[in-house]
XYZ file of C-alpha atoms in Angstrom:
532
model
C -69.478 28.503 10.454
C -68.411 30.530 13.632
C -70.914 33.391 12.403
C -74.730 32.712 13.466
C -77.741 34.937 14.535
C -79.441 34.384 17.536
C -82.601 35.669 19.841
C -82.217 36.706 23.242
C -85.216 37.110 25.402
C -84.409 39.603 28.097
C -86.161 39.207 31.371
C -86.231 42.087 33.333
C -86.916 44.601 29.527
C -89.716 42.124 28.594
C -88.556 41.849 24.872
C -86.699 39.597 22.767
C -84.179 40.588 20.175
C -84.022 38.874 17.005
C -81.487 38.143 14.909
C -78.424 39.572 17.193
C -75.258 38.266 15.894
C -72.974 35.735 17.891
C -69.251 34.931 16.045
C -68.159 31.815 18.441
C -64.106 32.372 17.152
C -64.863 35.620 19.338
C -64.370 36.219 23.219
C -67.347 36.319 25.094
C -66.628 39.768 25.707
C -67.472 40.771 22.272
C -70.629 39.159 22.481
C -71.869 40.926 25.970
C -70.956 44.021 24.705
C -72.968 44.109 21.965
C -75.951 43.327 24.790
C -74.551 46.075 26.302
C -74.945 48.129 23.494
C -78.500 47.167 22.735
C -80.192 46.486 26.293
C -78.050 49.238 28.181
C -77.553 46.558 31.210
C -73.466 47.291 31.882
C -71.701 43.992 31.687
C -71.369 43.484 35.230
C -75.213 42.911 35.377
C -75.634 40.565 32.953
C -76.708 36.717 32.962
C -76.984 35.293 30.176
C -77.929 31.752 29.702
C -78.696 28.821 26.697
C -79.551 25.529 28.106
C -78.204 25.897 31.606
C -74.890 27.186 30.266
C -73.781 30.330 31.480
C -71.973 33.269 28.799
C -69.830 35.398 30.900
C -66.289 37.162 30.303
C -62.982 34.300 29.691
C -66.052 31.496 28.459
C -65.390 29.307 25.120
C -68.024 29.840 23.225
C -67.235 26.916 20.674
C -67.942 24.965 23.421
C -71.493 26.014 24.127
C -74.672 24.723 22.326
C -74.940 27.506 20.270
C -76.424 27.489 16.273
C -78.399 29.363 14.161
C -82.008 30.530 15.825
C -80.871 29.530 19.313
C -82.698 31.778 22.184
C -80.659 32.999 24.257
C -81.760 34.698 27.813
C -80.782 37.729 29.533
C -81.599 38.593 32.992
C -80.383 41.570 34.284
C -81.700 45.327 34.781
C -80.665 48.617 32.685
C -79.932 52.285 34.340
C -83.149 54.078 34.485
C -83.602 55.648 30.968
C -86.029 58.575 30.671
C -87.254 60.407 27.766
C -84.822 62.762 25.952
C -84.863 66.153 27.104
C -85.643 68.838 24.514
C -83.051 71.718 26.096
C -79.473 72.996 24.352
C -77.359 70.248 24.308
C -74.761 70.013 26.804
C -71.651 67.881 27.457
C -72.428 64.616 29.104
C -69.617 64.860 31.903
C -71.265 68.382 33.114
C -74.972 67.504 33.369
C -76.775 66.400 36.511
C -77.426 62.800 37.577
C -80.750 62.268 35.590
C -79.992 63.977 32.582
C -76.546 62.055 32.231
C -78.606 59.021 32.314
C -81.198 60.556 29.000
C -78.061 61.289 27.109
C -76.743 57.875 27.594
C -79.990 56.361 26.969
C -80.159 58.786 24.235
C -76.457 57.628 22.450
C -77.267 53.811 22.965
C -80.599 54.076 21.291
C -78.644 55.504 18.022
C -75.805 53.083 18.225
C -75.993 49.428 17.189
C -73.024 47.703 16.358
C -74.733 44.029 15.972
C -76.355 44.965 13.043
C -78.990 47.406 13.601
C -79.351 50.823 12.715
C -75.770 52.607 12.672
C -74.960 55.870 13.661
C -74.280 57.456 10.649
C -71.129 58.962 9.498
C -69.705 61.724 8.010
C -68.804 60.368 4.160
C -65.119 59.529 4.262
C -64.400 60.129 7.987
C -62.572 57.571 10.324
C -64.974 55.412 12.855
C -65.549 57.372 16.448
C -65.934 55.598 20.084
C -69.458 55.650 21.747
C -69.099 57.623 25.115
C -70.571 54.952 28.004
C -70.607 57.363 30.670
C -67.698 60.189 31.397
C -65.555 58.189 28.919
C -64.561 61.106 26.706
C -61.073 61.137 28.260
C -60.285 57.355 27.393
C -62.047 57.953 23.681
C -60.047 60.730 23.239
C -56.867 59.191 24.131
C -57.318 55.781 22.392
C -57.522 58.223 19.100
C -54.735 60.361 20.039
C -52.381 57.219 19.924
C -54.149 55.602 16.716
C -52.112 58.397 15.276
C -48.798 56.107 16.026
C -49.001 53.121 13.426
C -46.208 52.089 14.812
C -47.661 51.806 18.247
C -50.773 50.156 16.576
C -49.148 47.670 14.830
C -46.898 46.662 17.964
C -50.191 45.763 20.000
C -51.515 44.151 16.821
C -48.457 41.824 16.988
C -49.097 41.028 20.702
C -49.096 37.372 21.617
C -50.549 38.184 25.168
C -52.159 35.742 26.797
C -54.171 37.604 29.377
C -55.831 35.093 31.854
C -55.571 36.405 34.963
C -53.582 38.900 33.989
C -55.028 42.739 33.739
C -52.471 44.280 31.873
C -52.243 41.796 29.159
C -55.878 41.743 29.487
C -55.738 45.532 28.835
C -53.444 45.177 25.996
C -55.314 43.058 24.394
C -58.377 44.729 24.785
C -56.657 47.928 23.278
C -55.719 45.609 19.705
C -59.603 44.658 19.442
C -60.602 48.302 19.562
C -57.789 49.317 17.258
C -58.752 46.441 14.530
C -62.699 47.758 14.665
C -61.547 51.405 14.119
C -60.110 50.233 10.792
C -63.893 49.661 9.968
C -66.582 52.161 8.974
C -69.091 52.307 11.750
C -68.780 53.709 15.520
C -66.614 51.607 17.920
C -68.126 50.690 20.928
C -64.682 50.228 23.832
C -67.026 48.894 26.739
C -64.582 45.697 26.841
C -61.696 47.801 26.799
C -63.489 50.145 29.585
C -63.884 47.244 31.916
C -59.903 46.129 31.094
C -58.757 49.658 32.102
C -60.923 49.601 35.314
C -59.642 46.571 36.261
C -55.912 47.298 35.982
C -56.355 50.701 36.816
C -59.481 50.915 39.859
C -59.285 54.650 39.648
C -60.985 55.030 36.322
C -64.008 53.502 38.164
C -64.830 55.864 40.393
C -68.335 56.851 40.672
C -69.804 60.364 41.950
C -72.483 60.998 44.429
C -75.162 59.478 41.724
C -73.459 56.408 41.283
C -72.494 57.336 37.718
C -68.731 57.043 36.518
C -66.822 59.685 37.123
C -65.121 62.236 35.138
C -61.088 61.230 34.729
C -57.508 62.957 33.614
C -56.654 62.242 29.883
C -52.807 62.783 30.419
C -53.585 60.066 33.323
C -54.920 56.980 31.138
C -52.571 58.466 28.384
C -49.811 57.363 30.733
C -51.225 54.526 32.072
C -52.047 52.973 29.088
C -48.349 53.354 27.667
C -47.226 52.129 30.625
C -48.758 48.553 30.700
C -47.921 48.159 26.915
C -44.663 48.984 27.401
C -44.237 46.404 30.546
C -46.257 43.975 28.555
C -44.767 43.967 24.967
C -41.065 44.156 26.957
C -41.911 41.085 28.801
C -43.121 39.274 25.269
C -39.650 40.852 23.825
C -37.697 39.203 26.699
C -39.170 35.195 26.070
C -38.502 35.533 22.445
C -42.224 34.846 21.363
C -41.751 31.891 18.595
C -38.244 33.730 17.942
C -39.222 36.746 16.169
C -38.094 40.042 17.028
C -41.342 42.494 18.491
C -41.761 46.281 16.537
C -40.199 49.243 18.193
C -40.756 49.338 22.021
C -42.805 51.606 23.517
C -39.771 53.411 25.146
C -38.282 53.874 21.175
C -41.252 55.371 20.313
C -42.230 57.703 23.086
C -39.243 57.473 25.801
C -37.198 60.773 26.246
C -33.840 60.192 28.081
C -32.550 63.012 30.007
C -29.894 64.537 31.703
C -30.319 67.017 34.815
C -28.106 68.467 37.255
C -29.360 69.296 41.133
C -27.823 72.331 43.057
C -28.699 72.605 46.456
C -29.419 76.599 47.353
C -27.901 75.652 51.287
C -24.237 74.640 51.202
C -22.238 73.064 48.335
C -24.457 69.730 47.201
C -24.984 68.581 44.066
C -26.281 65.855 42.076
C -26.316 64.760 38.471
C -29.006 62.121 37.491
C -30.322 60.191 34.280
C -33.632 59.306 33.586
C -36.413 58.107 31.219
C -39.820 59.815 30.686
C -42.743 59.229 28.302
C -43.313 63.369 28.123
C -42.317 66.425 28.137
C -44.380 69.321 30.317
C -45.291 73.148 29.547
C -45.338 74.740 32.540
C -47.370 77.799 32.573
C -46.722 80.252 34.986
C -47.969 84.482 34.809
C -45.038 84.592 31.609
C -45.518 81.355 29.510
C -47.219 82.455 26.045
C -45.894 79.996 24.226
C -44.911 75.862 23.916
C -41.456 76.292 24.144
C -40.961 78.704 27.069
C -43.269 76.237 29.152
C -41.412 73.483 28.375
C -37.968 75.406 29.313
C -39.644 75.823 32.000
C -40.394 72.604 33.039
C -36.943 71.568 32.269
C -35.249 74.162 34.877
C -37.496 74.032 37.752
C -36.753 74.323 41.716
C -38.125 71.582 44.081
C -37.708 70.937 47.503
C -36.149 67.568 48.623
C -34.048 65.829 51.426
C -30.555 66.854 52.002
C -28.076 64.284 53.767
C -25.284 66.978 53.735
C -27.856 69.498 55.670
C -29.912 66.601 57.702
C -32.988 68.986 56.307
C -35.450 69.250 53.515
C -33.534 72.285 50.989
C -34.508 73.927 48.129
C -32.260 72.604 44.894
C -32.169 74.145 41.782
C -32.809 71.512 38.890
C -31.601 71.956 35.368
C -32.730 69.303 32.790
C -31.124 68.589 29.538
C -32.956 66.098 26.745
C -30.027 63.433 25.799
C -31.973 61.290 23.771
C -35.578 61.916 21.824
C -37.696 59.448 20.265
C -40.054 59.153 17.415
C -42.450 60.270 18.632
C -42.941 63.274 21.318
C -45.611 63.817 24.174
C -45.900 67.412 25.576
C -48.840 68.024 28.660
C -49.997 71.520 29.049
C -49.943 71.827 33.041
C -53.203 73.291 33.167
C -54.750 71.508 36.071
C -53.610 72.237 39.483
C -54.650 71.810 43.414
C -56.167 74.782 45.078
C -55.415 74.848 48.965
C -58.289 77.111 49.762
C -61.072 75.438 48.217
C -59.352 71.913 48.549
C -60.344 71.157 44.568
C -58.589 70.584 41.191
C -58.866 73.988 39.266
C -57.673 74.964 35.373
C -55.323 77.714 33.955
C -57.322 78.838 31.192
C -54.225 81.332 29.855
C -53.368 81.309 26.053
C -50.603 79.161 25.112
C -49.728 79.434 21.500
C -48.142 75.606 20.377
C -46.330 75.421 16.896
C -47.199 73.137 13.917
C -43.202 72.570 13.973
C -41.400 72.625 17.296
C -37.659 72.055 17.247
C -36.261 70.715 20.760
C -32.789 71.867 19.468
C -32.257 74.280 22.658
C -33.294 71.806 25.055
C -30.544 68.955 23.846
C -27.217 68.439 25.759
C -24.271 69.182 23.787
C -23.714 65.562 22.978
C -27.100 65.560 21.371
C -26.820 68.741 19.325
C -23.799 67.435 17.652
C -26.174 64.679 16.844
C -28.884 66.470 15.304
C -26.036 68.651 13.456
C -25.327 66.172 11.317
C -28.934 66.352 9.644
C -29.559 69.821 10.563
C -26.742 70.602 7.955
C -28.436 69.626 5.342
C -31.362 72.657 5.810
C -28.877 75.431 5.277
C -26.326 73.584 2.285
C -25.806 75.665 -1.324
C -27.385 73.555 -3.819
C -26.030 73.355 -7.382
C -27.604 75.587 -9.852
C -31.022 73.881 -11.340
C -32.941 74.368 -14.310
C -35.605 77.197 -14.113
C -38.004 74.638 -15.356
C -36.956 71.831 -12.949
C -36.273 73.433 -9.491
C -35.132 70.950 -6.738
C -37.930 69.681 -5.287
C -37.930 70.827 -1.239
C -37.063 69.028 2.163
C -40.214 67.643 2.757
C -39.917 65.537 -0.180
C -37.497 62.897 -0.660
C -35.107 63.796 -3.469
C -34.862 67.304 -1.885
C -33.343 65.508 1.296
C -31.349 63.151 -0.976
C -30.340 66.244 -2.911
C -28.867 68.326 -0.049
C -27.027 64.787 1.339
C -25.417 64.731 -1.744
C -24.266 68.267 -1.920
C -23.319 67.839 1.688
C -20.437 64.781 0.666
C -19.642 67.291 -2.397
C -18.864 70.142 -0.320
C -17.272 68.267 2.652
C -15.726 65.581 1.619
C -13.628 64.859 4.583
C -15.979 65.917 7.040
C -16.845 62.936 9.609
C -20.291 62.903 8.779
C -19.607 61.441 5.432
C -20.899 57.858 6.146
C -23.982 59.581 7.887
C -24.540 61.583 4.854
C -24.348 58.674 2.140
C -26.157 56.700 4.314
C -29.331 59.055 4.369
C -29.331 59.836 0.663
C -29.261 56.276 -0.431
C -32.229 55.853 2.045
C -33.941 58.496 0.805
C -33.105 57.783 -3.118
C -35.100 54.423 -2.452
C -37.757 55.906 -0.825
C -38.238 58.487 -3.631
C -37.944 55.115 -6.562
C -40.669 53.308 -3.910
C -43.604 55.873 -3.160
C -42.654 56.972 -7.427
C -43.636 53.067 -8.101
C -46.879 53.389 -5.713
C -45.108 51.104 -3.375
C -45.918 51.173 0.163
C -43.007 52.401 2.388
C -43.617 51.788 6.424
C -41.709 54.405 7.542
C -41.033 57.978 5.713
C -39.643 60.452 8.692
C -37.192 62.446 8.080
C -33.772 62.483 9.737
C -33.886 63.140 13.675
C -32.813 66.724 13.809
C -34.420 68.250 16.810
C -37.581 69.017 14.766
C -41.411 67.606 15.074
C -44.443 68.125 13.051
C -47.822 68.339 14.936
C -49.896 65.097 13.881
C -52.232 65.661 17.109
C -53.971 67.698 19.678
C -56.067 66.477 22.410
C -58.474 69.312 24.008
C -60.030 69.877 27.145
C -63.059 72.233 27.467
C -64.635 73.675 30.669
C -63.597 75.551 33.447
C -63.203 72.514 36.359
C -60.491 69.870 36.136
C -63.375 66.843 36.944
C -65.738 67.855 34.839
C -66.014 69.456 30.923
C -65.508 67.316 27.969
C -62.023 65.856 26.175
C -61.594 65.357 22.076
C -59.131 64.360 19.884
C -57.748 65.952 16.607
C -55.649 64.574 14.614
C -53.989 65.250 11.171
C -54.936 63.249 8.358
C -53.432 65.371 5.551
C -51.006 68.354 5.148
C -53.797 70.979 5.478
C -57.094 68.287 6.627
C -57.825 67.016 10.296
C -60.021 64.901 11.682
C -62.358 66.117 15.041
C -63.094 63.426 17.252
C -66.062 64.055 19.466
C -66.755 60.464 21.041
C -69.058 59.404 18.185
C -69.435 61.922 16.126
C -66.598 62.619 13.486
C -65.685 65.703 11.149
C -63.043 66.932 8.944
C -61.870 70.685 10.172
C -59.567 72.700 8.436
C -55.583 73.058 10.034
C -56.941 76.948 11.059
C -59.318 75.339 13.255
C -56.749 74.111 15.216
C -54.748 77.066 15.956
C -57.818 78.257 17.862
C -57.213 75.516 20.543
C -54.489 77.571 22.487
C -57.016 78.479 25.518
C -58.264 81.731 26.868
C -61.414 81.349 26.659
C -64.266 78.535 26.700
C -63.847 77.169 23.975
C -61.655 73.894 23.464
C -58.069 74.204 24.417
C -54.918 71.930 24.092
C -54.394 69.819 26.823
C -52.009 67.217 25.293
C -49.711 67.667 21.976
C -48.411 64.856 19.821
C -45.485 65.161 17.847
C -43.724 63.206 15.159
C -41.097 63.384 13.102
C -41.709 64.827 10.059
C -43.241 63.029 6.990
C -41.470 62.942 3.198
C -43.305 62.486 0.336
C -43.171 63.200 -3.389
C -44.547 66.418 -4.540
C -46.297 67.735 -7.387
C -42.691 68.939 -9.072
C -41.752 65.004 -8.649
C -44.067 63.656 -10.229
C -44.022 66.256 -13.196
C -39.842 65.695 -13.746
C -40.511 61.813 -13.248
C -42.895 62.625 -16.261
C -40.478 64.110 -18.348
C -37.978 61.755 -18.085
C -40.029 59.242 -19.003
């Protein structure tokens, strides 16, 4: 038996914690993070002993003299934790140092991941993540990435060994967090936080009062994806156990672009290609919609050295997308550096973002031709249908299959017939599987350049180095979940429309789009019953 209950005698706290769960099959970090939650003693301050043996990160618990009822000794001081304030609720990121300690203490005292009183969750809501002091940027990033099941699966399938490798350690700890988020209790991400800070020390920066500083959620997301991409690519190259890894991070999020740079002085020009993990929405005085901001981001002026001119020259840069991914990350460039104040400032301007984003106009001619193969299905004229049994819509796999069959019938000599036939057969099979109640791992519609909104990461506040981050993720056609650290609630889709900015409420900082998902509609089920 690997799971047992022990007592922990905390010297500085002058008390003993009884019935603390410890699993010798788990990493030592998991147990140490529980002690952090229960006592407020950070892992780096903990000294845990049992019969002269130390329990610290990396130690194999199964080799220690542990048994049910054993008494462990904990030495280490927690932060000073005053009484909880009676003032109005404030964001933990914006309060003064002393108040911040109070807020963190209140959060910890109401959370128990090792068998004590758990944070109450709304019925049916997914679990949240504990704020460990200015870590809402990390929590919202993890909840947003959790919306990509292929990413979570790739992390779960990773067999990386983390010993001595900070990047591998980050992937391993991410795997642990996503596994815990499959449960129903609030999750303490302390092990992941420690890995993140070891891999990227900037996230360990502290302010004047010695407390963790607020960080940038976009920087956090970029670093996590970059690390996972590197580690998983290395695993694939090693052909771990001869099996093939799931879709790479590049396949899931990577955008391949082609750019043309033309110097405004002289005749110098340059062609280049690049792979990026996101699109950016630039915000100018004229920008009012996400598509406008993306267009501005793809067409800009940059200053670079010109060998022909022998000096810095302004180049006009025009970029087009040549390959699209399954998931599209778009960042609103709301933060910028003000030279006058020597501080990062925030653009509060309202920028509307659509539920369905069409990237067709941003594509190269080659990509447009590839997208047109499937966009034809949207406008094809369908054969007449019985009024009592109309054709299913395009979001239904049966509706898609009917449209591809119609394209083949109307254009039998087209060079696209092979692609249309493959698509028709694919969605006919998906419809059969769904009707039979089978699990279908991929229900994405074809790549037509259109993406549906599935998550929004927001920032509230007027300064870049403060404020509060939250994640909003799509649960069904009209229901979304709002993740405010460990507080999770369901909201109507209408609430998402209020996140465009322009005031002091939460505003979109990152939008995550995906290929539209298909599923059987009521009409499909009715037709199935009539046929039966």
